[in-house]
Structures are given as structure tokens and as C-alpha cells.
PDB file of C-alpha atoms in Angstrom:
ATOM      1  CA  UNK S   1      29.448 -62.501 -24.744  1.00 35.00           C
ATOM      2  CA  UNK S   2      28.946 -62.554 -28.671  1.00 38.00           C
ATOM      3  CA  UNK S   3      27.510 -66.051 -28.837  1.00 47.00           C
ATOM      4  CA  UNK S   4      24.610 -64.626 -26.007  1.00 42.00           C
ATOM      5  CA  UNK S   5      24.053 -62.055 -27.656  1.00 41.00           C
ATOM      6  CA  UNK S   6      23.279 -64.117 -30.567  1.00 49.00           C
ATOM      7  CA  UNK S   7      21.249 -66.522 -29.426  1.00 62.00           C
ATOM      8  CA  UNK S   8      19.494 -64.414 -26.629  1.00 62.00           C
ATOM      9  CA  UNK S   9      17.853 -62.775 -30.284  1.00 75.00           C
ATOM     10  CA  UNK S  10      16.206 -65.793 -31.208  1.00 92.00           C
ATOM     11  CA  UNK S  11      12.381 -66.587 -30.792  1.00 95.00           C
ATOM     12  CA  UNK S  12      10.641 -69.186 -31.811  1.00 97.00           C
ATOM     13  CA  UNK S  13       6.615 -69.906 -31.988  1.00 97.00           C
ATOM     14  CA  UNK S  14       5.465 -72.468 -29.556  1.00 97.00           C
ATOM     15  CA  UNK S  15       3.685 -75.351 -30.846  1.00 97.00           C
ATOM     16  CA  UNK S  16       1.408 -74.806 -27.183  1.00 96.00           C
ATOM     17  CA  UNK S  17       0.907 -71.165 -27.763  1.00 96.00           C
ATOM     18  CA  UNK S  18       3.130 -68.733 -27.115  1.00 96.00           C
ATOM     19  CA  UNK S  19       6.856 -68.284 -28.049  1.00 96.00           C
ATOM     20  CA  UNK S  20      10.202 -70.042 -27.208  1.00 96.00           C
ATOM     21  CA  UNK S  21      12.842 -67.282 -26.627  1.00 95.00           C
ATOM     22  CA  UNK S  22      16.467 -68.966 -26.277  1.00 94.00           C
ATOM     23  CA  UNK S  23      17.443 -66.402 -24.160  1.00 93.00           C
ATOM     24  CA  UNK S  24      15.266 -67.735 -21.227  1.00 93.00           C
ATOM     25  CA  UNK S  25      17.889 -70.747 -20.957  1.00 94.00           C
ATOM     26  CA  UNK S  26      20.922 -68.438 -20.815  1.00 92.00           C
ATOM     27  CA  UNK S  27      23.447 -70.664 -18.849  1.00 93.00           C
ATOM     28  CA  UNK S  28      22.100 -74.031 -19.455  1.00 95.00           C
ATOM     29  CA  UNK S  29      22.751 -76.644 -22.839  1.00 96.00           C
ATOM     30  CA  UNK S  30      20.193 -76.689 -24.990  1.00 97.00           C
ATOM     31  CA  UNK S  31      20.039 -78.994 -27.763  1.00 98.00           C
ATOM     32  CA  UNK S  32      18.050 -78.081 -30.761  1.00 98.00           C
ATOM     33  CA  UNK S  33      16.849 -80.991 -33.210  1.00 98.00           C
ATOM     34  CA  UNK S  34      15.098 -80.684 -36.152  1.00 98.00           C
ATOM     35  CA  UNK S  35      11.972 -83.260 -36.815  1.00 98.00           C
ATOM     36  CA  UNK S  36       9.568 -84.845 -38.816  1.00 98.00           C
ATOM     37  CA  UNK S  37       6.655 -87.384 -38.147  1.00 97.00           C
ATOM     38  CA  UNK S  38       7.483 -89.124 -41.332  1.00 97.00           C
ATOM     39  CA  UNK S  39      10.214 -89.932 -41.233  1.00 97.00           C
ATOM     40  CA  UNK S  40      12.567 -93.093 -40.922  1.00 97.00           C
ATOM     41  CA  UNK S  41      14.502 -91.205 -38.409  1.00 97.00           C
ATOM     42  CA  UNK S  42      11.052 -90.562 -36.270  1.00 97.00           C
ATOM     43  CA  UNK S  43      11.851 -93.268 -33.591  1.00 97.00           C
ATOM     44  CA  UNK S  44      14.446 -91.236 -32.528  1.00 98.00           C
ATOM     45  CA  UNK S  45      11.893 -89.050 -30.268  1.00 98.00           C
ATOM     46  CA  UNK S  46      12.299 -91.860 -27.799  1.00 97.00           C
ATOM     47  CA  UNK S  47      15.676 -91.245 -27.539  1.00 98.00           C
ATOM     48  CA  UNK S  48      15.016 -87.267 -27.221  1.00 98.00           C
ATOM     49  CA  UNK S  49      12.543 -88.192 -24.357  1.00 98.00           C
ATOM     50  CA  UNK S  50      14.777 -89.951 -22.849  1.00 98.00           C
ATOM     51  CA  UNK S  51      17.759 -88.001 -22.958  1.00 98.00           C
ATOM     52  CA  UNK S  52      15.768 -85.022 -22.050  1.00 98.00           C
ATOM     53  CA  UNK S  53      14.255 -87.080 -19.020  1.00 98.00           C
ATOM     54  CA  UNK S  54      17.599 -88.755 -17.899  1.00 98.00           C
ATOM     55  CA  UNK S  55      19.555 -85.139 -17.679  1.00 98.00           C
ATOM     56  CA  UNK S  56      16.740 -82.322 -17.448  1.00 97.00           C
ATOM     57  CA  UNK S  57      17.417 -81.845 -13.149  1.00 97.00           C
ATOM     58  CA  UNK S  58      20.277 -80.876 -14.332  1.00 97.00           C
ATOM     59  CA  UNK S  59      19.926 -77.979 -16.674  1.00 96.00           C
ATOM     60  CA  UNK S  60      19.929 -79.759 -20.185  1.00 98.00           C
ATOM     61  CA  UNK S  61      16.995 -78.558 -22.368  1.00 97.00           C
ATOM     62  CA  UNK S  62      15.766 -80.404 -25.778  1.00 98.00           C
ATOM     63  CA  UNK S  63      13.899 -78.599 -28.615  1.00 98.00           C
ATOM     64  CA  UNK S  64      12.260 -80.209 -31.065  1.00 98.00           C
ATOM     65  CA  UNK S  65      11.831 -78.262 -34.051  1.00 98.00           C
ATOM     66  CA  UNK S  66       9.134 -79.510 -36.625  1.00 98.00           C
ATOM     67  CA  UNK S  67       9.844 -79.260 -40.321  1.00 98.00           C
ATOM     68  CA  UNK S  68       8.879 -79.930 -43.629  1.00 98.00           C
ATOM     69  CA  UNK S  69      11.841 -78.931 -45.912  1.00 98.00           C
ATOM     70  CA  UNK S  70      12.087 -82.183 -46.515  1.00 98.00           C
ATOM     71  CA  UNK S  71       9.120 -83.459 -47.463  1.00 98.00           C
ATOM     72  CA  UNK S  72       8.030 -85.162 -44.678  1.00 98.00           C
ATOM     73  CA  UNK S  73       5.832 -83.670 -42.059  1.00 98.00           C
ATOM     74  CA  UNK S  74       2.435 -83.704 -40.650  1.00 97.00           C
ATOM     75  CA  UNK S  75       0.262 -80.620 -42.374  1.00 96.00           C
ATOM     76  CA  UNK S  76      -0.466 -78.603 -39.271  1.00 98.00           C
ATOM     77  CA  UNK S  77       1.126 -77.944 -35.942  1.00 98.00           C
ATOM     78  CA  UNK S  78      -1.793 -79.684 -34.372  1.00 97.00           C
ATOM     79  CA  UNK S  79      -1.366 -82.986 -35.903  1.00 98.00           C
ATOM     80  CA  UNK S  80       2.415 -83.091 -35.332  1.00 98.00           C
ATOM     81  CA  UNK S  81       1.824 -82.397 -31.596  1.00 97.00           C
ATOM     82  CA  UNK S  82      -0.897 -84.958 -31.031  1.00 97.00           C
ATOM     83  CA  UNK S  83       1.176 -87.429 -32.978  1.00 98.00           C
ATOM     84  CA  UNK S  84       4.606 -86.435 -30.815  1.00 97.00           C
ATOM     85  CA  UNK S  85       2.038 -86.993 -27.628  1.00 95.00           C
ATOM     86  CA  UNK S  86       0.168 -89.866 -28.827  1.00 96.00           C
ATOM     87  CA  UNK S  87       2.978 -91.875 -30.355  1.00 96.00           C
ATOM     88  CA  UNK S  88       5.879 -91.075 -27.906  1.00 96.00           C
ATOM     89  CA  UNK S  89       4.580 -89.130 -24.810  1.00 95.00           C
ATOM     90  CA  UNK S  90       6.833 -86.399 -25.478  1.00 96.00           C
ATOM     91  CA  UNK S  91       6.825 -83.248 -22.775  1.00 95.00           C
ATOM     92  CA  UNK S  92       9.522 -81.397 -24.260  1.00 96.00           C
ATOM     93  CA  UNK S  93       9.669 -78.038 -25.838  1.00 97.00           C
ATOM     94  CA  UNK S  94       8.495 -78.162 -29.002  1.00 98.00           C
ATOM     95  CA  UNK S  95       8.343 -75.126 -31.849  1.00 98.00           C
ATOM     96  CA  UNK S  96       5.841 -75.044 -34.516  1.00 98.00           C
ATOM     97  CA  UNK S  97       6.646 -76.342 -38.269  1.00 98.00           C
ATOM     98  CA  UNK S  98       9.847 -74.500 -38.947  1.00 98.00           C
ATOM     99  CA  UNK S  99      12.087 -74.013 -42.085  1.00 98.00           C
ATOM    100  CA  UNK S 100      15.554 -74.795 -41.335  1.00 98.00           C
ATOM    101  CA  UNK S 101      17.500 -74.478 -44.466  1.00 97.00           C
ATOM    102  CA  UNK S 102      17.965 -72.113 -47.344  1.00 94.00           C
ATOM    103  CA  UNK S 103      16.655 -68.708 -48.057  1.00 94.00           C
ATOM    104  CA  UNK S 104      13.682 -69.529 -46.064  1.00 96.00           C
ATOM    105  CA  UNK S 105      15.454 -71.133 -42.523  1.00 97.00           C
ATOM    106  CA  UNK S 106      14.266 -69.687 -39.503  1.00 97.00           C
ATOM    107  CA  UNK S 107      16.745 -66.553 -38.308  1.00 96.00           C
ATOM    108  CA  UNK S 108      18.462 -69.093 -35.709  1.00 97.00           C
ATOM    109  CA  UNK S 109      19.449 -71.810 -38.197  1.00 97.00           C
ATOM    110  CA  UNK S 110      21.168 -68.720 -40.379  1.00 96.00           C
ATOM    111  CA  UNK S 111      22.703 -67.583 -37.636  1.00 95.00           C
ATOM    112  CA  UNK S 112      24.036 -71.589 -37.307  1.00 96.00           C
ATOM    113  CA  UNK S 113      24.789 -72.004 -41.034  1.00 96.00           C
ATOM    114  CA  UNK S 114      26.968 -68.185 -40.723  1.00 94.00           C
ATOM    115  CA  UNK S 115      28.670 -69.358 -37.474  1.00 92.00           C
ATOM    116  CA  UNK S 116      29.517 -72.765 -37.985  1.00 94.00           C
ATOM    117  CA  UNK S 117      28.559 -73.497 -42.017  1.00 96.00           C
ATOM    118  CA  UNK S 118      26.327 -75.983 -40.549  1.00 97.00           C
ATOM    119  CA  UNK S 119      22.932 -76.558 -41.977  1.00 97.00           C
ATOM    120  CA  UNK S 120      20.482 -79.898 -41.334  1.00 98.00           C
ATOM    121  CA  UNK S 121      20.961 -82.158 -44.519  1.00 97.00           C
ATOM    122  CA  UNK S 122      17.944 -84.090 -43.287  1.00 98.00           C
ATOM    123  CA  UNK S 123      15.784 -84.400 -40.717  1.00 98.00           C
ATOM    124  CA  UNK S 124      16.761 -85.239 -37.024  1.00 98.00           C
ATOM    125  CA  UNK S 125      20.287 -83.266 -37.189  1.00 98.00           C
ATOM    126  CA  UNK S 126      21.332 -82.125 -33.687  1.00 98.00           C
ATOM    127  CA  UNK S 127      22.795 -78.607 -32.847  1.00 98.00           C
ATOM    128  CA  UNK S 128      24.213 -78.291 -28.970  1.00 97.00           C
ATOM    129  CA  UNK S 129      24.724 -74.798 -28.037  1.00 96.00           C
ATOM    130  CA  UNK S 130      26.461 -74.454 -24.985  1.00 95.00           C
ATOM    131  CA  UNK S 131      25.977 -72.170 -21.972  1.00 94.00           C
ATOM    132  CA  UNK S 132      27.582 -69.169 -22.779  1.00 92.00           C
ATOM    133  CA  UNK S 133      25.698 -69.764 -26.210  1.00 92.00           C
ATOM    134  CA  UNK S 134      28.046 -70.730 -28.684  1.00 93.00           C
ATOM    135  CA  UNK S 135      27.455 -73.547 -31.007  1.00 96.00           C
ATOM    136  CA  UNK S 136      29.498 -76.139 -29.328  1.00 96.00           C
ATOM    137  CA  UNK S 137      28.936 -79.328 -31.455  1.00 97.00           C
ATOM    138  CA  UNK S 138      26.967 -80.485 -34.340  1.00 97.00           C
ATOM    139  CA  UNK S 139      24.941 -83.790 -34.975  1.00 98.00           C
ATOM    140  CA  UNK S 140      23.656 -85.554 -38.054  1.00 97.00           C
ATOM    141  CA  UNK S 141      20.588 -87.478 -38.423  1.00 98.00           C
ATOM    142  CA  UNK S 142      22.530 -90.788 -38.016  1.00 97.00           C
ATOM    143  CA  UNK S 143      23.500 -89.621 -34.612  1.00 98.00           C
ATOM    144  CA  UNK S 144      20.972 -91.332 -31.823  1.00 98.00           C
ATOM    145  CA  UNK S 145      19.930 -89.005 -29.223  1.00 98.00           C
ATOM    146  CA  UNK S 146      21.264 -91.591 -26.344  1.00 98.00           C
ATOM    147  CA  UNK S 147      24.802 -92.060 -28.449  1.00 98.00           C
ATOM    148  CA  UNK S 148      28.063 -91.825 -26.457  1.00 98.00           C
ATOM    149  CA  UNK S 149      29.216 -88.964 -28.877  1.00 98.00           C
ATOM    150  CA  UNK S 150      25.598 -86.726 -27.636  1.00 98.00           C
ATOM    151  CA  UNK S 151      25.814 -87.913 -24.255  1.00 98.00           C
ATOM    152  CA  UNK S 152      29.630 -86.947 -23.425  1.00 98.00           C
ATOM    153  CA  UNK S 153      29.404 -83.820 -25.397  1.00 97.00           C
ATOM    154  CA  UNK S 154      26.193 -82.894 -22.986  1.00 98.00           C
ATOM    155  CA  UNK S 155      27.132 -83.753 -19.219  1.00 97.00           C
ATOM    156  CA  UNK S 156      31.308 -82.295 -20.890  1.00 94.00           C
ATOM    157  CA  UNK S 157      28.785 -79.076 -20.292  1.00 96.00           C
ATOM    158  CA  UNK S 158      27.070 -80.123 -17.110  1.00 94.00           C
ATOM    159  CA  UNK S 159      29.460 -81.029 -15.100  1.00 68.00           C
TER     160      UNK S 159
END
């Protein structure tokens, strides 16, 4: 119940309009990745498609989260979502540009770092918070979106 509770507070701003509020996918995987349009990791938004297409019927959710704490994102939240649609078709949820580390990381990503002393190193780490809304594993940049390790730690949840 502590986990919901946690995540249930978290909000993010919608790169459509509008806010994300975690809560709203109480009882369902979602896994939260954060991004950049510059980056040598970028390709991977395929692989977020597609893992997002390939197990969305059955509850998973993917959120992008745009950032530039590293140095290597689009200037506005208009440009990054044109390029996401443009480039790789993407249709999933997507926050604006969002800090994720330090002093400055969005309230969910401290509540990660305080909960699990995990914080993105780089761009494209993966976060998989479980139904109940615990943190249930953690994924570097390295990690593809369609890897055995993402996949079975996923449908471990959906099934």
C-alpha cells in the first residue's frame, strides 16, 4: 500500500497538453525511460514502440520521459515530439523535457533515487514499477527495450 501511495503522488506534464498522473495506471506495469533525441542511444525508441505495441492489450504502459541533464536534447517540447513522431512514429505517453537527476530531478525520480538509490547515469535508463507500485527492477542505458532481461521482467508482471 506504501509503494501506491507513492507513486499515485506523482504528476507529470504531458508533452500533448495536459498532465500524466501515475496513479491513473494503478494495477498495471509501467515502465518509465528517460530520453534524448541526441543521443547514441536514440534508436532505442524503436524498441520502446515496439515493446509498447507487442504487450500494451495487455496492461503494460511505456513513458518516455524527455531530458536534457545530459546535454543532449532537442530545445523545446515541440521539437522533441515532432522528431519522436517524425523519426519513429511513436504513440506512446510521452512527458515534457524533464530533469531526472540531482537537486533538480523531477519529485518521482527522488522518490526512485530514496527508494531504490537508483538514479539514470545517462540517457535511456529504464525504471519498471510494478502493479502495486513498487520499483520492481532497474535498467541502464545499455539495456535494449526488446532484451530478454526487460521482456521477462515485464510479462513476470503480466502474467
Amino acid at each position: 500500500m506504501l509503494a501506491i501511495a507513492a507513486v499515485d503522488g506523482h504528476r507529470f506534464a504531458s508533452i500533448d497538453g495536459g498532465e500524466i498522473d501515475l496513479a491513473d495506471w494503478r494495477g498495471q506495469p509501467v515502465l518509465v525511460v528517460n530520453t534524448a533525441s541526441r543521443c547514441a542511444y536514440t534508436r532505442q525508441y524503436d524498441g520502446l514502440q515496439a515493446l509498447y505495441d507487442r504487450y500494451r492489450e495487455r496492461g503494460l504502459v511505456v513513458l518516455a520521459v524527455p531530458s536534457n541533464d545530459f546535454h543532449q536534447e532537442l530545445r523545446s517540447d515541440e521539437e522533441v515530439k515532432d522528431f519522436c513522431e517524425v523519426n519513429f512514429g511513436l504513440d506512446l505517453p510521452m512527458t515534457t523535457i524533464t530533469s531526472v537527476r540531482g537537486d533538480a530531478a523531477h519529485p518521482f525520480y527522488r522518490w526512485v533515487r530514496a527508494q531504490s538509490g537508483f538514479e539514470p547515469n545517462w540517457n535511456f535508463n529504464k525504471i519498471l514499477i510494478g502493479p502495486e507500485g513498487g520499483i520492481v527492477a532497474t535498467f541502464g542505458a545499455r539495456a535494449r527495450p526488446m532484451s530478454r532481461p526487460v521482456t521477462d521482467a515485464i510479462t513476470g508482471l503480466l502474467e
